[in-house]
Coordinates of C-alpha atoms and ligand atoms in Angstrom, one line a residue:
M15 CA 0.0 0.0 0.0
S16 CA 1.4 3.4 -0.9
N17 CA 1.7 6.2 1.7
S18 CA -1.2 8.2 0.2
Q19 CA -3.4 5.0 0.1
E20 CA -2.5 4.4 3.8
T21 CA -3.5 8.0 4.7
L22 CA -6.8 7.6 2.8
T23 CA -7.6 4.3 4.6
S24 CA -6.8 5.6 8.0
K25 CA -9.0 8.7 7.4
L26 CA -11.8 6.4 6.2
L27 CA -11.5 4.3 9.4
Q28 CA -11.7 7.5 11.5
D29 CA -14.7 8.8 9.6
A30 CA -16.5 5.5 9.7
G31 CA -16.1 5.3 13.5
Q32 CA -17.5 8.8 13.7
V33 CA -20.6 7.9 11.6
L34 CA -21.3 4.9 13.9
R35 CA -21.0 7.1 16.9
D36 CA -23.2 9.9 15.4
N37 CA -25.9 7.4 14.4
D38 CA -25.9 5.8 17.8
H39 CA -29.2 6.2 19.6
G40 CA -27.9 4.6 22.8
H41 CA -29.1 1.0 22.5
Y42 CA -29.2 0.8 18.7
I43 CA -27.5 2.4 15.7
A44 CA -29.9 3.9 13.2
P45 CA -29.0 3.5 9.5
A46 CA -28.8 7.2 9.0
K47 CA -30.1 10.5 10.2
N48 CA -33.5 11.9 9.2
L49 CA -34.5 9.3 6.6
Y50 CA -34.0 6.3 8.8
P51 CA -34.4 7.0 12.5
H52 CA -35.6 3.5 13.5
Q53 CA -33.8 0.2 14.0
W54 CA -33.7 -2.2 11.0
L55 CA -32.9 -5.9 11.2
W56 CA -30.2 -6.4 8.6
D57 CA -28.8 -3.0 9.1
S58 CA -28.1 -3.8 12.7
C59 CA -26.5 -7.1 11.7
F60 CA -24.2 -5.4 9.2
T61 CA -23.5 -2.6 11.6
A62 CA -22.5 -5.1 14.3
I63 CA -20.1 -6.9 11.9
G64 CA -18.1 -3.7 11.6
L65 CA -18.6 -2.4 15.1
R66 CA -17.0 -5.5 16.5
H67 CA -13.6 -4.2 15.5
L68 CA -14.2 -1.0 17.6
D69 CA -16.3 -2.2 20.5
N70 CA -17.3 -5.9 20.6
D71 CA -19.5 -5.4 23.7
R72 CA -21.5 -2.7 21.9
A73 CA -21.8 -5.0 18.8
Q74 CA -23.3 -7.6 21.1
Q75 CA -25.7 -5.0 22.5
E76 CA -26.7 -4.1 18.9
I77 CA -27.8 -7.7 18.3
M78 CA -29.6 -8.0 21.7
S79 CA -31.3 -4.8 21.1
M80 CA -32.7 -6.0 17.8
L81 CA -33.8 -9.3 19.5
R82 CA -36.0 -7.2 21.9
G83 CA -38.4 -7.0 19.0
Q84 CA -38.8 -10.7 18.5
W85 CA -42.4 -11.8 18.3
A86 CA -43.8 -14.6 20.4
N87 CA -43.9 -16.8 17.3
G88 CA -40.2 -16.3 16.7
M89 CA -40.4 -13.7 13.9
V90 CA -37.7 -11.0 14.2
P91 CA -39.4 -7.9 12.6
H92 CA -37.6 -5.9 10.0
M93 CA -38.1 -2.7 12.1
I94 CA -38.3 -1.6 15.7
F95 CA -39.7 1.9 15.8
N96 CA -38.1 4.8 17.6
Q97 CA -40.5 5.6 20.4
D98 CA -40.0 9.4 20.1
S99 CA -43.3 11.2 19.5
V100 CA -42.1 12.7 16.3
Q101 CA -41.9 9.3 14.8
Q102 CA -45.3 8.1 15.9
R103 CA -46.6 8.4 12.3
D104 CA -44.5 5.4 11.2
W105 CA -45.6 3.0 13.8
G106 CA -49.1 4.1 13.5
V107 CA -48.9 2.9 9.9
W108 CA -48.0 -0.6 11.0
K109 CA -50.2 -1.2 14.1
S110 CA -48.3 -4.5 14.6
R111 CA -50.3 -5.2 17.8
L112 CA -53.2 -6.2 15.6
N113 CA -51.3 -9.5 15.7
P114 CA -51.3 -11.2 19.1
N115 CA -47.6 -12.3 18.7
A116 CA -46.3 -8.8 18.5
P117 CA -44.5 -7.5 21.7
E118 CA -46.5 -5.4 24.1
D119 CA -43.9 -2.9 25.1
L120 CA -42.5 -1.8 21.7
S121 CA -43.8 -1.1 18.3
T122 CA -42.4 -3.1 15.4
S123 CA -43.2 -3.8 11.7
G124 CA -45.1 -6.9 10.9
I125 CA -42.6 -8.5 8.4
T126 CA -39.0 -9.6 8.5
Q127 CA -35.8 -9.0 6.5
P128 CA -32.9 -11.2 5.3
P129 CA -31.7 -13.4 8.2
M130 CA -28.2 -11.9 8.7
L131 CA -28.4 -12.5 12.4
A132 CA -26.5 -15.8 12.5
E133 CA -23.6 -14.3 10.5
A134 CA -23.4 -11.3 12.8
V135 CA -23.4 -13.6 15.9
V136 CA -20.6 -15.6 14.5
K137 CA -18.5 -12.6 13.4
I138 CA -18.9 -11.2 16.9
G139 CA -17.9 -14.6 18.3
E140 CA -14.7 -14.5 16.3
Q141 CA -13.5 -11.6 18.4
L142 CA -13.9 -13.6 21.6
A143 CA -11.8 -16.3 23.3
L144 CA -13.5 -19.7 23.3
P145 CA -15.1 -19.7 26.7
E146 CA -16.6 -16.2 26.2
R147 CA -17.6 -17.1 22.7
R148 CA -19.6 -20.1 24.0
T149 CA -21.2 -17.8 26.6
W150 CA -22.2 -15.4 23.8
Y151 CA -23.6 -18.2 21.7
K152 CA -25.6 -19.6 24.7
Q153 CA -27.0 -16.2 25.2
V154 CA -28.4 -15.8 21.7
Y155 CA -29.0 -19.4 20.7
P156 CA -32.6 -19.8 21.9
Q157 CA -33.8 -16.7 20.1
L158 CA -31.8 -17.4 17.0
L159 CA -33.2 -21.0 16.9
A160 CA -36.7 -19.7 17.4
Y161 CA -36.2 -17.3 14.5
H162 CA -35.0 -20.1 12.1
Q163 CA -37.9 -22.3 13.3
W164 CA -40.3 -19.5 12.5
I165 CA -38.9 -19.0 9.0
Y166 CA -39.5 -22.6 8.1
K167 CA -42.8 -23.0 9.9
D168 CA -44.5 -19.8 8.6
R169 CA -42.7 -19.2 5.4
D170 CA -42.2 -22.7 4.0
P171 CA -45.8 -24.0 4.3
H172 CA -45.3 -26.7 1.6
N173 CA -42.0 -27.9 3.1
E174 CA -40.1 -27.0 -0.1
G175 CA -37.0 -25.9 1.7
L176 CA -37.2 -22.4 0.4
A177 CA -38.6 -19.4 2.3
L178 CA -41.4 -17.2 0.8
L179 CA -41.6 -13.5 1.2
I180 CA -44.8 -11.4 1.3
H181 CA -43.4 -7.9 0.7
P182 CA -40.5 -6.6 -1.3
W183 CA -39.3 -4.8 1.9
E184 CA -38.6 -8.3 3.3
S185 CA -36.0 -8.9 0.6
G186 CA -34.1 -5.7 1.6
L187 CA -33.8 -4.9 -2.1
D188 CA -37.1 -2.9 -2.1
N189 CA -37.5 -2.0 -5.8
T190 CA -35.4 -4.8 -7.3
P191 CA -36.5 -5.7 -10.9
P192 CA -38.0 -9.2 -10.3
W193 CA -40.3 -7.9 -7.6
M194 CA -41.2 -4.7 -9.5
A195 CA -41.9 -6.6 -12.7
E196 CA -44.4 -8.8 -10.8
L197 CA -46.0 -5.8 -9.2
N198 CA -46.4 -4.0 -12.5
H199 CA -47.7 -6.9 -14.4
H200 CA -50.3 -8.2 -12.0
L201 CA -50.7 -6.4 -8.8
L202 CA -51.0 -2.7 -8.9
P203 CA -54.1 -1.6 -7.0
W204 CA -56.9 -0.1 -9.2
W205 CA -56.4 3.4 -7.9
I206 CA -52.7 3.4 -8.8
R207 CA -53.5 2.0 -12.3
A208 CA -56.1 4.8 -12.6
I209 CA -53.5 7.5 -11.6
K210 CA -51.0 6.0 -14.1
A211 CA -53.6 5.9 -16.9
V212 CA -54.2 9.6 -16.6
H213 CA -50.6 10.5 -16.0
L214 CA -51.1 11.9 -12.6
E215 CA -48.1 10.2 -10.9
P216 CA -46.5 13.5 -9.8
V217 CA -49.5 14.0 -7.5
L218 CA -48.4 11.0 -5.5
S219 CA -45.3 13.0 -4.4
L220 CA -47.6 14.7 -1.9
F221 CA -47.8 11.4 0.1
R222 CA -44.1 10.8 0.3
T223 CA -41.8 11.8 3.1
D224 CA -38.5 10.1 1.8
T225 CA -38.1 12.6 -1.1
R226 CA -38.0 15.4 1.4
F227 CA -34.5 14.2 2.3
I228 CA -33.2 12.5 -0.9
A229 CA -33.4 13.5 -4.5
R230 CA -36.4 11.9 -6.2
A231 CA -34.3 10.4 -9.0
E232 CA -32.4 8.3 -6.4
R233 CA -35.4 6.8 -4.7
L234 CA -38.2 4.5 -5.8
S235 CA -40.6 6.0 -8.4
N236 CA -43.9 7.4 -7.1
V237 CA -45.8 4.4 -8.4
E238 CA -43.4 1.9 -6.8
A239 CA -43.5 3.7 -3.5
M240 CA -47.3 3.9 -3.3
A241 CA -47.6 0.3 -4.5
L242 CA -45.4 -0.9 -1.7
Y243 CA -47.4 1.0 0.9
A244 CA -50.6 -0.6 -0.7
V245 CA -49.1 -4.0 -0.2
Q246 CA -48.2 -3.2 3.4
R247 CA -51.8 -2.1 4.0
R248 CA -53.1 -5.4 2.6
L249 CA -50.9 -7.2 5.1
R250 CA -52.1 -5.0 7.9
R251 CA -55.7 -5.8 7.0
K252 CA -54.8 -9.5 7.5
H253 CA -53.2 -8.6 10.9
Y254 CA -49.9 -10.0 9.6
D255 CA -51.4 -13.5 9.9
I256 CA -49.6 -15.7 7.5
G257 CA -52.5 -18.1 7.0
A258 CA -54.8 -15.3 6.0
I259 CA -52.2 -13.7 3.8
L260 CA -51.4 -16.9 1.9
N261 CA -55.1 -17.3 1.3
H262 CA -55.5 -14.0 -0.4
S263 CA -52.3 -12.5 -1.6
L264 CA -50.9 -13.1 -5.0
F265 CA -47.6 -11.3 -4.3
I266 CA -45.7 -14.2 -2.8
I267 CA -42.1 -14.8 -3.9
E268 CA -39.4 -17.3 -3.1
D269 CA -36.8 -14.6 -3.1
L270 CA -33.3 -15.4 -4.2
A271 CA -31.3 -12.9 -1.9
F272 CA -33.3 -14.0 1.2
N273 CA -32.8 -17.7 0.5
C274 CA -29.1 -17.4 -0.2
I275 CA -28.6 -15.6 3.1
L276 CA -30.8 -18.2 4.8
A277 CA -28.6 -21.0 3.4
R278 CA -25.5 -19.4 4.9
A279 CA -27.4 -18.6 8.1
N280 CA -28.3 -22.2 8.5
Q281 CA -24.6 -23.2 8.2
H282 CA -23.8 -20.7 11.0
L283 CA -26.7 -21.9 13.2
E284 CA -25.4 -25.5 12.9
A285 CA -21.9 -24.3 13.8
I286 CA -23.2 -22.4 16.8
A287 CA -25.3 -25.3 18.0
K288 CA -22.3 -27.7 17.7
S289 CA -20.0 -25.4 19.6
I290 CA -22.4 -25.3 22.6
R291 CA -23.4 -29.0 22.2
Q292 CA -27.0 -28.4 21.3
D293 CA -29.0 -30.6 18.9
I294 CA -31.0 -28.7 16.3
P295 CA -34.6 -29.9 16.5
E296 CA -35.3 -32.7 14.0
D297 CA -38.0 -30.8 12.0
L298 CA -35.8 -27.8 11.5
Q299 CA -32.8 -29.9 10.6
K300 CA -34.9 -31.7 7.9
S301 CA -35.9 -28.4 6.4
M302 CA -32.4 -27.0 6.5
D303 CA -31.0 -30.1 4.8
K304 CA -33.2 -29.5 1.8
M305 CA -31.3 -26.3 1.0
P306 CA -28.5 -27.1 -1.4
K307 CA -31.0 -29.0 -3.6
T308 CA -33.8 -26.5 -3.5
L309 CA -31.6 -23.5 -4.2
E310 CA -30.6 -25.3 -7.4
E311 CA -34.2 -25.3 -8.5
L312 CA -33.7 -21.6 -8.9
W313 CA -31.1 -22.1 -11.6
D314 CA -32.2 -21.3 -15.2
P315 CA -30.3 -23.5 -17.7
Y316 CA -31.3 -21.2 -20.6
N317 CA -30.0 -17.9 -19.3
R318 CA -27.5 -19.7 -17.1
Q319 CA -28.2 -17.8 -13.9
Y320 CA -30.3 -18.0 -10.7
Y321 CA -33.6 -16.2 -10.3
P322 CA -36.3 -15.9 -7.6
R323 CA -39.5 -17.9 -8.1
D324 CA -43.2 -17.3 -7.9
F325 CA -44.4 -19.3 -4.9
I326 CA -47.8 -20.2 -6.5
T327 CA -46.9 -20.9 -10.2
H328 CA -43.4 -22.0 -9.5
K329 CA -42.3 -19.9 -12.5
L330 CA -38.8 -18.4 -12.3
L331 CA -39.0 -14.6 -12.4
K332 CA -36.5 -13.9 -15.0
E333 CA -35.3 -10.4 -14.2
S334 CA -31.7 -10.2 -13.3
S335 CA -30.3 -8.4 -10.3
V336 CA -27.3 -8.5 -8.0
A337 CA -29.1 -11.3 -6.1
T338 CA -28.1 -13.5 -9.1
L339 CA -24.6 -13.5 -7.6
L340 CA -25.6 -14.3 -4.0
P341 CA -25.4 -18.1 -4.4
L342 CA -21.7 -17.4 -4.1
Y343 CA -22.4 -16.2 -0.5
A344 CA -24.8 -19.1 0.1
G345 CA -21.8 -21.4 -0.5
T346 CA -24.0 -24.3 -1.5
V347 CA -23.7 -24.3 -5.3
S348 CA -21.1 -26.3 -7.2
Q349 CA -17.7 -24.9 -8.2
E350 CA -18.8 -25.0 -11.8
R351 CA -21.8 -22.8 -11.1
A352 CA -19.7 -20.4 -9.0
E353 CA -17.4 -20.0 -12.0
V354 CA -20.4 -19.0 -14.2
L355 CA -21.2 -16.3 -11.6
V356 CA -17.7 -15.1 -11.5
K357 CA -17.7 -14.7 -15.3
M358 CA -20.8 -12.4 -14.9
I359 CA -18.8 -10.3 -12.4
E360 CA -16.0 -10.0 -14.9
N361 CA -18.3 -9.0 -17.8
E362 CA -18.3 -5.3 -18.4
K363 CA -21.8 -5.4 -19.8
L364 CA -23.2 -7.1 -16.8
F365 CA -21.6 -6.5 -13.3
G366 CA -18.3 -5.0 -14.3
P367 CA -18.6 -1.2 -14.6
A368 CA -15.9 1.2 -13.2
Y369 CA -17.4 1.0 -9.6
P370 CA -18.9 -2.5 -9.1
L371 CA -21.1 -4.3 -8.2
P372 CA -24.2 -2.7 -9.7
S373 CA -27.5 -3.8 -8.2
V374 CA -28.8 -4.6 -11.7
P375 CA -26.7 -5.7 -14.6
L376 CA -25.8 -2.8 -17.0
E377 CA -27.6 -4.3 -19.9
S378 CA -30.9 -4.8 -18.0
F379 CA -34.0 -2.8 -19.2
Y380 CA -34.3 -1.6 -15.6
F381 CA -30.7 -0.3 -15.2
N382 CA -30.5 3.2 -14.0
S383 CA -27.3 4.2 -12.3
K384 CA -28.9 6.4 -9.7
R385 CA -32.2 4.7 -8.8
Y386 CA -32.0 2.9 -5.5
W387 CA -31.9 -0.9 -6.0
Q388 CA -32.1 -0.6 -9.8
G389 CA -28.5 0.1 -10.6
P390 CA -26.4 1.7 -7.8
T391 CA -23.7 -0.2 -6.0
W392 CA -24.5 -1.1 -2.4
I393 CA -21.7 -2.0 0.0
N394 CA -23.6 -4.8 1.8
M395 CA -24.0 -6.7 -1.5
N396 CA -20.3 -6.2 -2.2
W397 CA -19.5 -7.5 1.3
L398 CA -21.6 -10.7 0.9
I399 CA -20.1 -11.4 -2.5
I400 CA -16.6 -10.8 -1.4
D401 CA -17.1 -13.3 1.4
G402 CA -18.5 -15.8 -1.1
L403 CA -15.7 -15.3 -3.6
R404 CA -13.1 -16.0 -0.9
R405 CA -14.8 -19.2 0.3
Y406 CA -15.0 -20.5 -3.3
G407 CA -11.2 -19.8 -3.7
F408 CA -11.5 -16.7 -6.0
K409 CA -9.0 -14.8 -3.8
D410 CA -7.9 -12.4 -6.5
H411 CA -11.4 -11.4 -7.4
A412 CA -12.2 -10.9 -3.7
D413 CA -9.1 -8.7 -3.2
V414 CA -9.8 -6.6 -6.3
L415 CA -13.4 -6.1 -5.3
T416 CA -12.4 -5.3 -1.7
E417 CA -9.9 -2.7 -2.9
S418 CA -12.2 -1.0 -5.4
T419 CA -15.0 -0.9 -2.8
V420 CA -12.8 0.6 -0.1
E421 CA -11.3 3.1 -2.6
M422 CA -14.7 4.2 -3.8
I423 CA -15.9 4.8 -0.2
A424 CA -12.7 6.7 0.7
K425 CA -13.0 8.9 -2.4
S426 CA -16.8 9.5 -2.4
G427 CA -17.7 9.5 1.3
I428 CA -19.8 7.1 3.4
A429 CA -23.0 7.1 1.4
E430 CA -26.0 4.8 1.3
Y431 CA -25.2 3.7 -2.3
Y432 CA -23.1 4.8 -5.2
D433 CA -23.4 5.4 -9.0
P434 CA -21.6 2.3 -10.5
L435 CA -20.5 4.3 -13.5
T436 CA -19.0 7.4 -11.8
G437 CA -18.6 6.4 -8.1
E438 CA -20.8 9.4 -7.1
P439 CA -22.4 9.1 -3.6
L440 CA -26.2 8.7 -3.6
G441 CA -29.0 8.3 -1.1
A442 CA -28.5 9.2 2.5
D443 CA -25.1 10.5 3.8
D444 CA -23.3 9.0 6.7
F445 CA -24.9 5.6 6.3
S446 CA -24.2 3.1 9.1
W447 CA -23.7 -0.2 7.2
T448 CA -21.4 1.4 4.7
A449 CA -19.3 2.7 7.6
A450 CA -19.3 -0.6 9.4
L451 CA -18.6 -2.8 6.4
A452 CA -15.8 -0.4 5.3
I453 CA -14.2 -1.0 8.7
D454 CA -14.7 -4.7 8.3
L455 CA -13.3 -4.9 4.8
I456 CA -10.2 -3.0 5.9
K457 CA -9.7 -4.8 9.2
A458 CA -10.9 -8.4 8.7
K459 CA -7.9 -10.7 8.3
H460 CA -8.5 -13.2 5.5
Ligands
LIG509 C1 -37.8 -0.1 4.0 C2 -32.8 0.8 6.1 C3 -33.5 0.1 5.0 C4 -32.7 -1.0 4.4 C5 -33.3 -1.6 3.1 C6 -33.5 -0.4 2.2 C7 -34.4 0.6 2.8 C8 -36.6 0.8 3.8 C9 -37.1 2.1 3.0 O1 -33.8 1.1 4.0 O2 -35.6 0.1 3.0 O3 -37.5 -1.2 4.8 O4 -37.5 3.0 3.7 O5 -37.0 2.2 1.8 O6 -34.0 -0.9 1.0 O7 -32.5 -2.6 2.6 O8 -32.7 -2.1 5.4 O9 -31.5 1.2 5.8

């Protein structure tokens, strides 16, 4: 590393630490100021993964704080709401207590997010000597186990070995093309169709708060944003009861990103259980064992890539996104398949622009270098894929991507996402998981 690179890296480490301190609400670290005042599930996990290098106790607290929101049925909600009165509007929208499983003493959303918890627990554990690590594992294991049991019980009703999602927010990649294509083709509520038909979309801006903070071109379109709220209201009408939702909703997807993360989370859960000499309950083990085979059902031999699948029709949803590369992180696919994915990363027309990895391949109809999950580069995706590349033995690719990622953040600042063509920062400033994962990419010893 040259002297100037070293200076940039140490400045980035300092800035990243500062962002985490600034976004700290005491018992949890919010994703960013203004736009995201609440606690989000996978944000807290990514944040803890970086925070462990600065303060491992605080990283543990971040996880325990997220687990306060766990429902009686085991679900870990995707958000715990900030209880300040200013934010009441948000939890008023969810009304999670319509469901008897929701906690009494805090307000949460009624859906989940990708299961990054086990990964964060293990990464925190790596910082501890064996006896303390076991104590930590014992502390979280019952809740972690209950969460995985809930995933399979509620979200795999046909015992397929794949989890289904009921809202794009659960995928964490809110307006990702496969979900948006489904939404546009089949599921827009009549009133949004009517507004579209008479070209009145701009009126919808009146109902949005996010675009007060972030340029409109960098967020979801008005139609997408309203459609996602409409889906949320449908879930609320069903009191977030999965039986009722499955009976009525058509918007049910076996999401690729979520299931790849689940595959890896299962491996971590098994390792945690083994280390503290616990047996995974038989039902859960059976479901988890289905994973390598069922993930392979999402492979499309024609386009030679992985896709999400419609739960009801079992049709692959053939719109490509960065999730296509996440089987590398899952670690369950063959070396041969991993090589196909690596070729896509190398391809300049797909995932290889100047500032990779774009959230949508460049040649996709949906690609827009500034629009949220439809083009920009997100650091959590890079982190997951770097981790997968290393485990499949693509060390050089992992090193190159780590370097380009860290350089981009050092040059452009700690943003929510980045333009993959120019490296320009986009979305919220001082974003927690970008800060935390930059720290981890710099500090983690491989
Ligand atoms: C809805 C907090 C979250 C991330 C998601 C990202 C975005 C929320 C939003 O922000 O989603 O959950 O308001 O758009 O898509 O991945 O967890 O950072």
